[in-house]
């Protein structure tokens, strides 16, 4: 089947999609957008997190056909057109929240979503909001640091 | 595999009538796991994503009609007042990403005993609105679960909504998992006080082949509360009453040993959850008289 | 849009130093003294960080090639069976299928591979020895086509009884997992199902036991842990016109892969060209081969590029796990709190194939007493061949299992003697100059007592942090979001543990790394290029290599080349060894480059200034500078059009094998120490655990990049927490089948399960090592687990002799 939807503001089309394919597969293998990651493909790790019509979802659990006509935002769409990193992206690099980096795209999309809804989250809020994103490298401490840092920079309470 | 994309509810019903084996997919949080892991290859996937009324709820009168695909995130945010038990259960569902996609229709359709919504639906006395081209029927939740991952839906029926009375008293939900988030229930328990009818309802998850009520426990508690004049006196509940209730809840379960936990532990934990959640609901009930809540 | 291309993943972009402006550098650390910004000791940022946050970093599973096929592996549904027949005809007839391969299609004489013992068939032949063993391969135009075709391969199995534990492996009449062993361990083991056995005997444990005032014995069980790296096993094999193959893959050790791959392909090594793609974590699980040979076989057979990507289910069968173990210990002490002796027997389950089991045995035996001074020791460790899943490398191997048991013993013995558990450990703590049970003298700092003192001195976190003005915050309580307690039944416990891990490959292994460093002038500026085959798996080696180059060569712009097999072996990214070994190789290559640059300078400018001949010269900020700080020449002028290029091998000091009867020998290169204090809150009625804080103190010799070191310690600590309370691959004892191969039922800690992890870093230099550094990656994984267990024991009063602890262990009778 053919699937047409918008990714990061651009209309995209994929042909000959097998009906059992996930949105994740179409993004990665058909549209050349492998930033969303394939760690578990069962909704238990959050590495494939994207926004679907604004909602944070696991793209591995969205059937390709369900994305028809929808608006998808992936990690590739976080930075500005000129390549300037978004506050969470910058903070993840600066705080040492990236090791192997496989969980990073999903965490960035989730953290970006959190800060959009709640610009000054408590540690408890951060932990609850990121509880669907597994990281095996960092022990999460630097990830918490990064989200705090992004929030503080956005609020202007620390220097960017 | 065919991907059916009905644009309206009548089209969806027609498609299901034409292809009774079609697998409905809404949030995809169960179906896609089975497809990704090659556990299931249906001939037809029936996408309900374009049917907006499934993602709406209305609360006119004393009942909430909750669309089958209203995501848990919205249940938690919008229905914590009317359906507190279900909202509490919703917060324990998997992860934020899953709660943005999954709704009660999926839990009911899959009918896994571990579905987080079931204990709250049982305790709330829900009715399942099952619809086909032949018409609509309301299935009482008690009659909905017919076996392990089996339910009372006819092959041509789809779940349109569940109907739940708005809470008239405190409700609670607790589930045991071996992780502090994103975990499938080892066992779960829901309880709802219904002071308007001086009744109590419960629901047990993950501790029997299907979600079940602890009927004997409910009857015992209702009788004790009535006989002891507790509804009016609003005093603390005697420890012996709590213990006995907990024992009856544990006794209602029919759990198995599996990779997530042992049968003995499940029974034990259910007793603890029953005692605690009854305590919490009762304390809230007692508090409501002292500090009446605003609607 | 451009699909990702092979090789795009490595951190090959020119890197500039950047230091986090977050103020996250820990207090008390010596910052780099060198004048060139971005050198060692600074928390410079990852060169691959920006690519990783934008989604552009190409991991192995992201690779794509025009016209590529998808490979798929058919695996055994049973653990032990004779293969009666295999029929691939229907699969081959499936439209879109390009190849179906079985054992009979293997092209070369060699049909087995293995890290040390080549006992693993590329595809099963005659029988399968474990659940999930590869039986056949399919290449097709779409993953679904490949799966459907694989489902049509008809394999008839005749099931055999399963060997699952020591009793079924070595009891009378036990069937043999491998019938005709010829490996070099076969000669000394007591039974063919014992893969390797290593005793460590020192002094006279029997006589010492007679002097003990208190003796405790205990039996402990350690569950099977999975590395659970997030990036699944993946790779892309591209057939080449010369009959060879180019393989882009996520691995820990390119050259070890190469040595195993080339023979079974029937190709010389130079026709198998390997490039490291982006690696999504490893933790030991990528030391063995997974899809490498399979992908190459399919590519060579079809003449097309073949990509293989495991899903999570397959990943649980696609790599080895941490050895589960049964450990029996006897500890004795005098009433003044001095250990008299330790006796131990450690039985590790190696599963169906050898992998790195021999080294795991060596570690368990030689480190089995822990970081304590004990004169009389009688330890034996052995690994079994069984039909359980193969086990091999995982962070801290061998030492992790032992540490859980000996630290439990130390707590019990302290209680028996009425001593504080930390005080008791400190009285027996080893220090520089102590002698290991192997007879090896610890000739570098061993601040065991100090590490314990530091974690104990930390203020305890406040009690009842869940209480808020709006009621209990369940996120801070055991059970978390599941709303199981509002404070009822919650009891706090505090526990301590310390551990010892060897760094680098031991027991006489020729452990080396290779680095190639080049300095040249590009655009008027000196630029350094570092080329190694080191697998960057997330640990930050690429960051550190650039720092070393800046410190040694005084050049800001450093380019890290992609890791591949065009340069010599870097050895494995494991055993806490890469900063020591490949970092050491980069340092030494930089030093050689510096000497040649200075020689060049002397030749060109020596007559201009007497200091060229007389002073100690260093390279700083792009200049040649005297030790007095006077700049003599710009590097750009010294080099001109010339490039200075050096490739060399770096070795740590040699080790020797352990004596097979006594375990005596200078077997290890370096030791690494960490201590933890765990603070837990346990819902004692439900048996649910919330770890509140897991503080770590560790000696790293020298923190080349403090931010990365903290990340290693926090990550390692969290993996230790995972095995303590939740992680276990459950294998059915009757069928030897894995019961939970998914992230639904194999649980790793979420951010709500992971506490704050304060890190206290000591830097006591080991003068045998580059910069005095000490391998840091593994030690924190050892002591985290027993510290959490000790805390849970204190909260519950239960003995708890197995990990992971499950709720039923905390509530049952």
PDB file of N, CA, C and O in Angstrom, chain B residues 177-180, chain C residues 680 682 687-691 718-728 747-749 753 785 788-789 792 802-807 809-810:
ATOM      1  N   UNK B 177       4.142  -4.727  40.773  1.00  0.00           N
ATOM      2  CA  UNK B 177       5.024  -5.107  39.679  1.00  0.00           C
ATOM      3  C   UNK B 177       6.428  -5.116  40.232  1.00  0.00           C
ATOM      4  O   UNK B 177       6.684  -4.518  41.281  1.00  0.00           O
ATOM      5  N   UNK B 178       7.344  -5.756  39.539  1.00  0.00           N
ATOM      6  CA  UNK B 178       8.705  -5.843  40.079  1.00  0.00           C
ATOM      7  C   UNK B 178       9.583  -4.710  39.580  1.00  0.00           C
ATOM      8  O   UNK B 178      10.794  -4.771  39.656  1.00  0.00           O
ATOM      9  N   UNK B 179       8.948  -3.665  39.086  1.00  0.00           N
ATOM     10  CA  UNK B 179       9.690  -2.476  38.701  1.00  0.00           C
ATOM     11  C   UNK B 179       8.813  -1.285  39.064  1.00  0.00           C
ATOM     12  O   UNK B 179       7.604  -1.415  39.129  1.00  0.00           O
ATOM     13  N   UNK B 180       9.430  -0.129  39.252  1.00  0.00           N
ATOM     14  CA  UNK B 180       8.680   1.022  39.750  1.00  0.00           C
ATOM     15  C   UNK B 180       7.951   1.803  38.666  1.00  0.00           C
ATOM     16  O   UNK B 180       7.304   2.805  38.954  1.00  0.00           O
TER      17      UNK B 180
ATOM     18  N   UNK C 680      18.228   1.749  51.050  1.00  0.00           N
ATOM     19  CA  UNK C 680      17.012   1.260  50.400  1.00  0.00           C
ATOM     20  C   UNK C 680      15.824   1.465  51.326  1.00  0.00           C
ATOM     21  O   UNK C 680      15.985   1.596  52.548  1.00  0.00           O
ATOM     22  N   UNK C 682      12.271  -0.623  51.843  1.00  0.00           N
ATOM     23  CA  UNK C 682      11.598  -1.851  51.452  1.00  0.00           C
ATOM     24  C   UNK C 682      10.182  -1.826  52.013  1.00  0.00           C
ATOM     25  O   UNK C 682       9.979  -1.536  53.201  1.00  0.00           O
ATOM     26  N   UNK C 687       7.228  -6.797  49.799  1.00  0.00           N
ATOM     27  CA  UNK C 687       8.518  -7.220  49.272  1.00  0.00           C
ATOM     28  C   UNK C 687       8.989  -6.382  48.104  1.00  0.00           C
ATOM     29  O   UNK C 687       9.746  -6.849  47.259  1.00  0.00           O
ATOM     30  N   UNK C 688       8.547  -5.157  48.018  1.00  0.00           N
ATOM     31  CA  UNK C 688       8.992  -4.271  46.937  1.00  0.00           C
ATOM     32  C   UNK C 688      10.072  -3.334  47.472  1.00  0.00           C
ATOM     33  O   UNK C 688      10.023  -2.909  48.626  1.00  0.00           O
ATOM     34  N   UNK C 689      11.032  -3.029  46.590  1.00  0.00           N
ATOM     35  CA  UNK C 689      12.228  -2.308  47.019  1.00  0.00           C
ATOM     36  C   UNK C 689      12.359  -0.997  46.242  1.00  0.00           C
ATOM     37  O   UNK C 689      12.174  -0.965  45.029  1.00  0.00           O
ATOM     38  N   UNK C 690      12.671   0.056  46.964  1.00  0.00           N
ATOM     39  CA  UNK C 690      13.048   1.321  46.315  1.00  0.00           C
ATOM     40  C   UNK C 690      14.450   1.652  46.812  1.00  0.00           C
ATOM     41  O   UNK C 690      14.666   1.807  48.019  1.00  0.00           O
ATOM     42  N   UNK C 691      15.388   1.737  45.871  1.00  0.00           N
ATOM     43  CA  UNK C 691      16.731   2.141  46.265  1.00  0.00           C
ATOM     44  C   UNK C 691      16.746   3.670  46.282  1.00  0.00           C
ATOM     45  O   UNK C 691      16.395   4.317  45.294  1.00  0.00           O
ATOM     46  N   UNK C 718      24.292   1.062  38.129  1.00  0.00           N
ATOM     47  CA  UNK C 718      22.889   0.764  37.828  1.00  0.00           C
ATOM     48  C   UNK C 718      22.722  -0.666  37.314  1.00  0.00           C
ATOM     49  O   UNK C 718      21.720  -1.323  37.602  1.00  0.00           O
ATOM     50  N   UNK C 719      23.718  -1.163  36.585  1.00  0.00           N
ATOM     51  CA  UNK C 719      23.623  -2.569  36.169  1.00  0.00           C
ATOM     52  C   UNK C 719      23.759  -3.509  37.369  1.00  0.00           C
ATOM     53  O   UNK C 719      23.144  -4.577  37.397  1.00  0.00           O
ATOM     54  N   UNK C 720      24.540  -3.086  38.349  1.00  0.00           N
ATOM     55  CA  UNK C 720      24.619  -3.872  39.583  1.00  0.00           C
ATOM     56  C   UNK C 720      23.319  -3.832  40.364  1.00  0.00           C
ATOM     57  O   UNK C 720      22.891  -4.825  40.957  1.00  0.00           O
ATOM     58  N   UNK C 721      22.678  -2.684  40.348  1.00  0.00           N
ATOM     59  CA  UNK C 721      21.353  -2.571  40.974  1.00  0.00           C
ATOM     60  C   UNK C 721      20.349  -3.485  40.276  1.00  0.00           C
ATOM     61  O   UNK C 721      19.511  -4.129  40.910  1.00  0.00           O
ATOM     62  N   UNK C 722      20.440  -3.538  38.952  1.00  0.00           N
ATOM     63  CA  UNK C 722      19.489  -4.339  38.184  1.00  0.00           C
ATOM     64  C   UNK C 722      19.514  -5.806  38.567  1.00  0.00           C
ATOM     65  O   UNK C 722      18.455  -6.414  38.794  1.00  0.00           O
ATOM     66  N   UNK C 723      20.715  -6.377  38.682  1.00  0.00           N
ATOM     67  CA  UNK C 723      20.775  -7.803  39.035  1.00  0.00           C
ATOM     68  C   UNK C 723      20.363  -8.000  40.490  1.00  0.00           C
ATOM     69  O   UNK C 723      19.880  -9.066  40.870  1.00  0.00           O
ATOM     70  N   UNK C 724      20.490  -6.977  41.303  1.00  0.00           N
ATOM     71  CA  UNK C 724      20.103  -7.119  42.713  1.00  0.00           C
ATOM     72  C   UNK C 724      18.605  -7.302  42.872  1.00  0.00           C
ATOM     73  O   UNK C 724      18.163  -8.124  43.686  1.00  0.00           O
ATOM     74  N   UNK C 725      17.817  -6.564  42.112  1.00  0.00           N
ATOM     75  CA  UNK C 725      16.383  -6.561  42.407  1.00  0.00           C
ATOM     76  C   UNK C 725      15.455  -6.912  41.258  1.00  0.00           C
ATOM     77  O   UNK C 725      14.248  -7.053  41.489  1.00  0.00           O
ATOM     78  N   UNK C 726      15.943  -7.037  40.042  1.00  0.00           N
ATOM     79  CA  UNK C 726      14.956  -7.352  39.003  1.00  0.00           C
ATOM     80  C   UNK C 726      15.443  -8.187  37.829  1.00  0.00           C
ATOM     81  O   UNK C 726      14.656  -8.920  37.249  1.00  0.00           O
ATOM     82  N   UNK C 727      16.688  -8.087  37.435  1.00  0.00           N
ATOM     83  CA  UNK C 727      17.077  -8.669  36.153  1.00  0.00           C
ATOM     84  C   UNK C 727      17.383 -10.155  36.258  1.00  0.00           C
ATOM     85  O   UNK C 727      18.249 -10.547  37.040  1.00  0.00           O
ATOM     86  N   UNK C 728      16.731 -10.951  35.444  1.00  0.00           N
ATOM     87  CA  UNK C 728      17.112 -12.363  35.357  1.00  0.00           C
ATOM     88  C   UNK C 728      16.524 -13.008  34.116  1.00  0.00           C
ATOM     89  O   UNK C 728      15.314 -12.904  33.872  1.00  0.00           O
ATOM     90  N   UNK C 747      13.364  -7.347  32.863  1.00  0.00           N
ATOM     91  CA  UNK C 747      13.224  -5.954  33.262  1.00  0.00           C
ATOM     92  C   UNK C 747      14.582  -5.370  33.610  1.00  0.00           C
ATOM     93  O   UNK C 747      15.352  -5.981  34.352  1.00  0.00           O
ATOM     94  N   UNK C 748      14.873  -4.195  33.056  1.00  0.00           N
ATOM     95  CA  UNK C 748      16.054  -3.441  33.488  1.00  0.00           C
ATOM     96  C   UNK C 748      15.561  -2.153  34.145  1.00  0.00           C
ATOM     97  O   UNK C 748      14.432  -1.732  33.912  1.00  0.00           O
ATOM     98  N   UNK C 749      16.373  -1.546  34.998  1.00  0.00           N
ATOM     99  CA  UNK C 749      15.885  -0.395  35.751  1.00  0.00           C
ATOM    100  C   UNK C 749      15.455   0.769  34.853  1.00  0.00           C
ATOM    101  O   UNK C 749      16.147   1.106  33.888  1.00  0.00           O
ATOM    102  N   UNK C 753      13.494   3.637  38.926  1.00  0.00           N
ATOM    103  CA  UNK C 753      14.100   2.600  39.768  1.00  0.00           C
ATOM    104  C   UNK C 753      15.504   2.966  40.186  1.00  0.00           C
ATOM    105  O   UNK C 753      16.100   2.284  41.015  1.00  0.00           O
ATOM    106  N   UNK C 785      25.759  -4.524  43.684  1.00  0.00           N
ATOM    107  CA  UNK C 785      24.799  -5.595  43.978  1.00  0.00           C
ATOM    108  C   UNK C 785      24.840  -6.014  45.454  1.00  0.00           C
ATOM    109  O   UNK C 785      23.792  -6.009  46.116  1.00  0.00           O
ATOM    110  N   UNK C 788      23.352  -3.337  47.826  1.00  0.00           N
ATOM    111  CA  UNK C 788      21.883  -3.288  47.839  1.00  0.00           C
ATOM    112  C   UNK C 788      21.335  -4.469  48.644  1.00  0.00           C
ATOM    113  O   UNK C 788      20.414  -4.319  49.455  1.00  0.00           O
ATOM    114  N   UNK C 789      21.937  -5.634  48.433  1.00  0.00           N
ATOM    115  CA  UNK C 789      21.460  -6.813  49.177  1.00  0.00           C
ATOM    116  C   UNK C 789      21.650  -6.629  50.675  1.00  0.00           C
ATOM    117  O   UNK C 789      20.772  -6.969  51.476  1.00  0.00           O
ATOM    118  N   UNK C 792      18.960  -4.441  51.959  1.00  0.00           N
ATOM    119  CA  UNK C 792      17.659  -5.125  52.041  1.00  0.00           C
ATOM    120  C   UNK C 792      17.657  -6.099  53.225  1.00  0.00           C
ATOM    121  O   UNK C 792      16.653  -6.234  53.934  1.00  0.00           O
ATOM    122  N   UNK C 802      20.215 -15.217  47.313  1.00  0.00           N
ATOM    123  CA  UNK C 802      20.192 -15.282  45.845  1.00  0.00           C
ATOM    124  C   UNK C 802      19.838 -13.917  45.274  1.00  0.00           C
ATOM    125  O   UNK C 802      19.116 -13.143  45.894  1.00  0.00           O
ATOM    126  N   UNK C 803      20.394 -13.647  44.093  1.00  0.00           N
ATOM    127  CA  UNK C 803      19.962 -12.476  43.317  1.00  0.00           C
ATOM    128  C   UNK C 803      19.497 -12.940  41.950  1.00  0.00           C
ATOM    129  O   UNK C 803      20.022 -13.911  41.426  1.00  0.00           O
ATOM    130  N   UNK C 804      18.538 -12.219  41.331  1.00  0.00           N
ATOM    131  CA  UNK C 804      17.857 -11.080  41.937  1.00  0.00           C
ATOM    132  C   UNK C 804      16.917 -11.490  43.067  1.00  0.00           C
ATOM    133  O   UNK C 804      16.384 -12.605  43.062  1.00  0.00           O
ATOM    134  N   UNK C 805      16.737 -10.568  44.004  1.00  0.00           N
ATOM    135  CA  UNK C 805      15.744 -10.763  45.053  1.00  0.00           C
ATOM    136  C   UNK C 805      14.378 -10.495  44.450  1.00  0.00           C
ATOM    137  O   UNK C 805      14.181  -9.483  43.789  1.00  0.00           O
ATOM    138  N   UNK C 806      13.482 -11.409  44.676  1.00  0.00           N
ATOM    139  CA  UNK C 806      12.123 -11.213  44.170  1.00  0.00           C
ATOM    140  C   UNK C 806      11.195 -10.948  45.354  1.00  0.00           C
ATOM    141  O   UNK C 806      11.514 -11.320  46.486  1.00  0.00           O
ATOM    142  N   UNK C 807      10.063 -10.315  45.080  1.00  0.00           N
ATOM    143  CA  UNK C 807       9.163  -9.992  46.187  1.00  0.00           C
ATOM    144  C   UNK C 807       8.832 -11.205  47.057  1.00  0.00           C
ATOM    145  O   UNK C 807       8.743 -11.087  48.286  1.00  0.00           O
ATOM    146  N   UNK C 809      10.710 -13.564  47.866  1.00  0.00           N
ATOM    147  CA  UNK C 809      11.796 -13.878  48.799  1.00  0.00           C
ATOM    148  C   UNK C 809      11.736 -13.001  50.041  1.00  0.00           C
ATOM    149  O   UNK C 809      12.343 -13.314  51.062  1.00  0.00           O
ATOM    150  N   UNK C 810      11.058 -11.874  49.926  1.00  0.00           N
ATOM    151  CA  UNK C 810      11.006 -10.922  51.038  1.00  0.00           C
ATOM    152  C   UNK C 810       9.730 -11.066  51.844  1.00  0.00           C
ATOM    153  O   UNK C 810       9.557 -10.400  52.867  1.00  0.00           O
TER     154      UNK C 810
END
